[in-house]
Amino acid sequence: MKNENKPRFTFNTIGLFTRDNRATVDFYTRTFGFSCDWDGVQPNVELFLGDMRIILFPREDFEKMTSQKFRYPEGFNGTMELAFDVPNFAAVDKEYENALANGAQSVMPPSTEPWGQRTSYVADPDGNLIEIGSFVC
């Protein structure tokens, strides 16, 4: 259910802390069509697709900037997901295969769930989970 109250702010960005900005930029631009004008040097990267924005920042640089050490998940990051809604069930299968062809790791192949969604999961180069799903046959 949507909240009808006027929001105090908007949410349009996810930030990911990377091991390798180049690999992550290549993955999201090739796999999902994000655009990026990164110079390949600066640590801060912005990826755009419509109203979506993903920012990338190397883990080492973030720790230097904050003077903190962080622990990062090993393997698949089960603490959050990026969810991409595609137009229909056939597109779930197509985009899942496209992601694998571009280097994603399979987490869960396309499956039609009891609640009426066809969904799949892959992981990006840093192990971040990406859901590709649709509620439209």
C-alpha atoms as a printed R data frame, in Angstrom:
    type eleno elety resid chain resno      x       y       z
1   ATOM     1    CA   MET     A     1  0.000   0.000   0.000
2   ATOM     2    CA   LYS     A     2  1.342   3.415  -0.950
3   ATOM     3    CA   ASN     A     3  1.731   6.096   1.667
4   ATOM     4    CA   GLU     A     4 -0.293   9.123   0.537
5   ATOM     5    CA   ASN     A     5  1.666  11.548   2.735
6   ATOM     6    CA   LYS     A     6  4.046  13.878   0.956
7   ATOM     7    CA   PRO     A     7  7.534  12.438   1.472
8   ATOM     8    CA   ARG     A     8 10.206  14.422   3.251
9   ATOM     9    CA   PHE     A     9 12.778  13.261   0.710
10  ATOM    10    CA   THR     A    10 13.193  11.003  -2.307
11  ATOM    11    CA   PHE     A    11 15.117   7.763  -2.553
12  ATOM    12    CA   ASN     A    12 16.713   7.136  -5.918
13  ATOM    13    CA   THR     A    13 20.192   5.778  -5.289
14  ATOM    14    CA   ILE     A    14 21.897   2.656  -4.014
15  ATOM    15    CA   GLY     A    15 25.580   2.787  -3.135
16  ATOM    16    CA   LEU     A    16 27.783  -0.265  -3.522
17  ATOM    17    CA   PHE     A    17 31.268  -0.636  -2.090
18  ATOM    18    CA   THR     A    18 33.372  -2.496  -4.617
19  ATOM    19    CA   ARG     A    19 36.524  -4.544  -4.822
20  ATOM    20    CA   ASP     A    20 37.006  -3.440  -8.461
21  ATOM    21    CA   ASN     A    21 35.130  -0.466  -9.890
22  ATOM    22    CA   ARG     A    22 36.096  -1.340 -13.476
23  ATOM    23    CA   ALA     A    23 34.609  -4.862 -13.249
24  ATOM    24    CA   THR     A    24 31.427  -3.533 -11.645
25  ATOM    25    CA   VAL     A    25 31.005  -0.714 -14.186
26  ATOM    26    CA   ASP     A    26 31.534  -3.171 -17.030
27  ATOM    27    CA   PHE     A    27 29.010  -5.595 -15.543
28  ATOM    28    CA   TYR     A    28 26.160  -3.098 -15.004
29  ATOM    29    CA   THR     A    29 26.645  -1.284 -18.321
30  ATOM    30    CA   ARG     A    30 26.855  -4.497 -20.400
31  ATOM    31    CA   THR     A    31 24.250  -6.508 -18.513
32  ATOM    32    CA   PHE     A    32 21.529  -3.985 -17.729
33  ATOM    33    CA   GLY     A    33 22.314  -1.001 -19.965
34  ATOM    34    CA   PHE     A    34 23.314   1.512 -17.309
35  ATOM    35    CA   SER     A    35 25.187   4.540 -18.659
36  ATOM    36    CA   CYS     A    36 28.310   5.905 -17.072
37  ATOM    37    CA   ASP     A    37 30.767   8.693 -17.848
38  ATOM    38    CA   TRP     A    38 33.380   7.592 -15.303
39  ATOM    39    CA   ASP     A    39 36.928   8.613 -16.169
40  ATOM    40    CA   GLY     A    40 38.404   5.346 -14.872
41  ATOM    41    CA   VAL     A    41 40.432   7.213 -12.256
42  ATOM    42    CA   GLN     A    42 38.170   8.848  -9.672
43  ATOM    43    CA   PRO     A    43 36.988   6.525  -6.911
44  ATOM    44    CA   ASN     A    44 33.369   7.774  -7.056
45  ATOM    45    CA   VAL     A    45 31.347   6.320  -9.944
46  ATOM    46    CA   GLU     A    46 27.749   7.038 -10.944
47  ATOM    47    CA   LEU     A    47 25.702   4.653 -13.083
48  ATOM    48    CA   PHE     A    48 22.338   5.741 -14.513
49  ATOM    49    CA   LEU     A    49 19.345   3.935 -15.995
50  ATOM    50    CA   GLY     A    50 16.179   6.043 -16.257
51  ATOM    51    CA   ASP     A    51 15.460   7.393 -12.762
52  ATOM    52    CA   MET     A    52 17.741   4.816 -11.140
53  ATOM    53    CA   ARG     A    53 21.232   5.617  -9.970
54  ATOM    54    CA   ILE     A    54 23.856   3.310  -8.520
55  ATOM    55    CA   ILE     A    55 26.971   4.830  -7.027
56  ATOM    56    CA   LEU     A    56 30.147   2.820  -6.634
57  ATOM    57    CA   PHE     A    57 33.044   3.469  -4.308
58  ATOM    58    CA   PRO     A    58 36.061   1.211  -3.719
59  ATOM    59    CA   ARG     A    59 36.101  -0.414  -0.309
60  ATOM    60    CA   GLU     A    60 39.694   0.651   0.394
61  ATOM    61    CA   ASP     A    61 38.982   4.284  -0.471
62  ATOM    62    CA   PHE     A    62 35.834   4.309   1.671
63  ATOM    63    CA   GLU     A    63 37.785   3.014   4.663
64  ATOM    64    CA   LYS     A    64 40.447   5.703   4.159
65  ATOM    65    CA   MET     A    65 37.796   8.405   3.806
66  ATOM    66    CA   THR     A    66 35.961   7.379   6.985
67  ATOM    67    CA   SER     A    67 39.031   6.263   8.977
68  ATOM    68    CA   GLN     A    68 37.139   3.053   9.741
69  ATOM    69    CA   LYS     A    69 37.652  -0.624   8.990
70  ATOM    70    CA   PHE     A    70 34.592  -2.500   7.755
71  ATOM    71    CA   ARG     A    71 33.772  -6.167   7.369
72  ATOM    72    CA   TYR     A    72 32.336  -7.135   4.030
73  ATOM    73    CA   PRO     A    73 30.371 -10.298   3.285
74  ATOM    74    CA   GLU     A    74 32.263 -13.113   1.617
75  ATOM    75    CA   GLY     A    75 30.561 -14.924  -1.245
76  ATOM    76    CA   PHE     A    76 26.965 -13.879  -1.854
77  ATOM    77    CA   ASN     A    77 25.851 -10.784   0.069
78  ATOM    78    CA   GLY     A    78 22.613 -11.856   1.706
79  ATOM    79    CA   THR     A    79 22.025  -8.540   3.489
80  ATOM    80    CA   MET     A    80 20.226  -6.746   0.623
81  ATOM    81    CA   GLU     A    81 19.207  -7.060  -3.010
82  ATOM    82    CA   LEU     A    82 18.758  -4.910  -6.075
83  ATOM    83    CA   ALA     A    83 15.395  -5.756  -7.663
84  ATOM    84    CA   PHE     A    84 14.816  -5.291 -11.385
85  ATOM    85    CA   ASP     A    85 11.198  -5.581 -12.517
86  ATOM    86    CA   VAL     A    86 10.927  -6.719 -16.130
87  ATOM    87    CA   PRO     A    87  7.784  -6.606 -18.328
88  ATOM    88    CA   ASN     A    88  6.788 -10.292 -18.262
89  ATOM    89    CA   PHE     A    89  7.720 -13.883 -17.403
90  ATOM    90    CA   ALA     A    90  9.594 -14.437 -20.679
91  ATOM    91    CA   ALA     A    91 11.735 -11.379 -19.965
92  ATOM    92    CA   VAL     A    92 12.722 -12.851 -16.584
93  ATOM    93    CA   ASP     A    93 14.223 -15.869 -18.329
94  ATOM    94    CA   LYS     A    94 15.852 -13.738 -21.039
95  ATOM    95    CA   GLU     A    95 17.420 -11.247 -18.607
96  ATOM    96    CA   TYR     A    96 18.585 -14.041 -16.304
97  ATOM    97    CA   GLU     A    97 20.417 -15.687 -19.229
98  ATOM    98    CA   ASN     A    98 21.790 -12.301 -20.308
99  ATOM    99    CA   ALA     A    99 23.156 -11.694 -16.813
100 ATOM   100    CA   LEU     A   100 24.874 -15.094 -16.778
101 ATOM   101    CA   ALA     A   101 26.347 -14.438 -20.238
102 ATOM   102    CA   ASN     A   102 27.823 -11.197 -18.857
103 ATOM   103    CA   GLY     A   103 29.524 -12.799 -15.872
104 ATOM   104    CA   ALA     A   104 26.843 -12.912 -13.169
105 ATOM   105    CA   GLN     A   105 26.827 -15.891 -10.842
106 ATOM   106    CA   SER     A   106 23.597 -17.833 -10.655
107 ATOM   107    CA   VAL     A   107 21.940 -17.831  -7.241
108 ATOM   108    CA   MET     A   108 18.485 -19.101  -8.256
109 ATOM   109    CA   PRO     A   109 17.277 -19.853 -11.792
110 ATOM   110    CA   PRO     A   110 13.902 -18.489 -12.924
111 ATOM   111    CA   SER     A   111 11.020 -19.940 -10.938
112 ATOM   112    CA   THR     A   112  7.308 -19.167 -10.778
113 ATOM   113    CA   GLU     A   113  6.395 -18.626  -7.137
114 ATOM   114    CA   PRO     A   114  3.065 -19.446  -5.443
115 ATOM   115    CA   TRP     A   115  2.320 -15.713  -5.016
116 ATOM   116    CA   GLY     A   116  2.293 -15.264  -8.819
117 ATOM   117    CA   GLN     A   117  5.743 -13.828  -9.457
118 ATOM   118    CA   ARG     A   118  8.339 -15.296 -11.779
119 ATOM   119    CA   THR     A   119 11.689 -14.477 -10.245
120 ATOM   120    CA   SER     A   120 15.366 -15.290 -10.405
121 ATOM   121    CA   TYR     A   121 18.515 -14.243  -8.582
122 ATOM   122    CA   VAL     A   122 22.058 -13.596  -9.749
123 ATOM   123    CA   ALA     A   123 25.084 -12.024  -8.066
124 ATOM   124    CA   ASP     A   124 27.223  -9.193  -9.431
125 ATOM   125    CA   PRO     A   125 31.078  -9.265  -9.293
126 ATOM   126    CA   ASP     A   126 31.032  -8.298  -5.596
127 ATOM   127    CA   GLY     A   127 28.411 -10.886  -4.650
128 ATOM   128    CA   ASN     A   128 25.530  -8.384  -4.382
129 ATOM   129    CA   LEU     A   129 22.215 -10.098  -5.039
130 ATOM   130    CA   ILE     A   130 20.129  -8.989  -7.990
131 ATOM   131    CA   GLU     A   131 16.530 -10.119  -8.347
132 ATOM   132    CA   ILE     A   132 15.071 -10.205 -11.848
133 ATOM   133    CA   GLY     A   133 11.318 -10.671 -11.636
134 ATOM   134    CA   SER     A   134  7.849  -9.969 -12.983
135 ATOM   135    CA   PHE     A   135  4.235 -10.410 -11.892
136 ATOM   136    CA   VAL     A   136  2.994 -10.332 -15.519
137 ATOM   137    CA   CYS     A   137  2.616 -13.582 -17.464
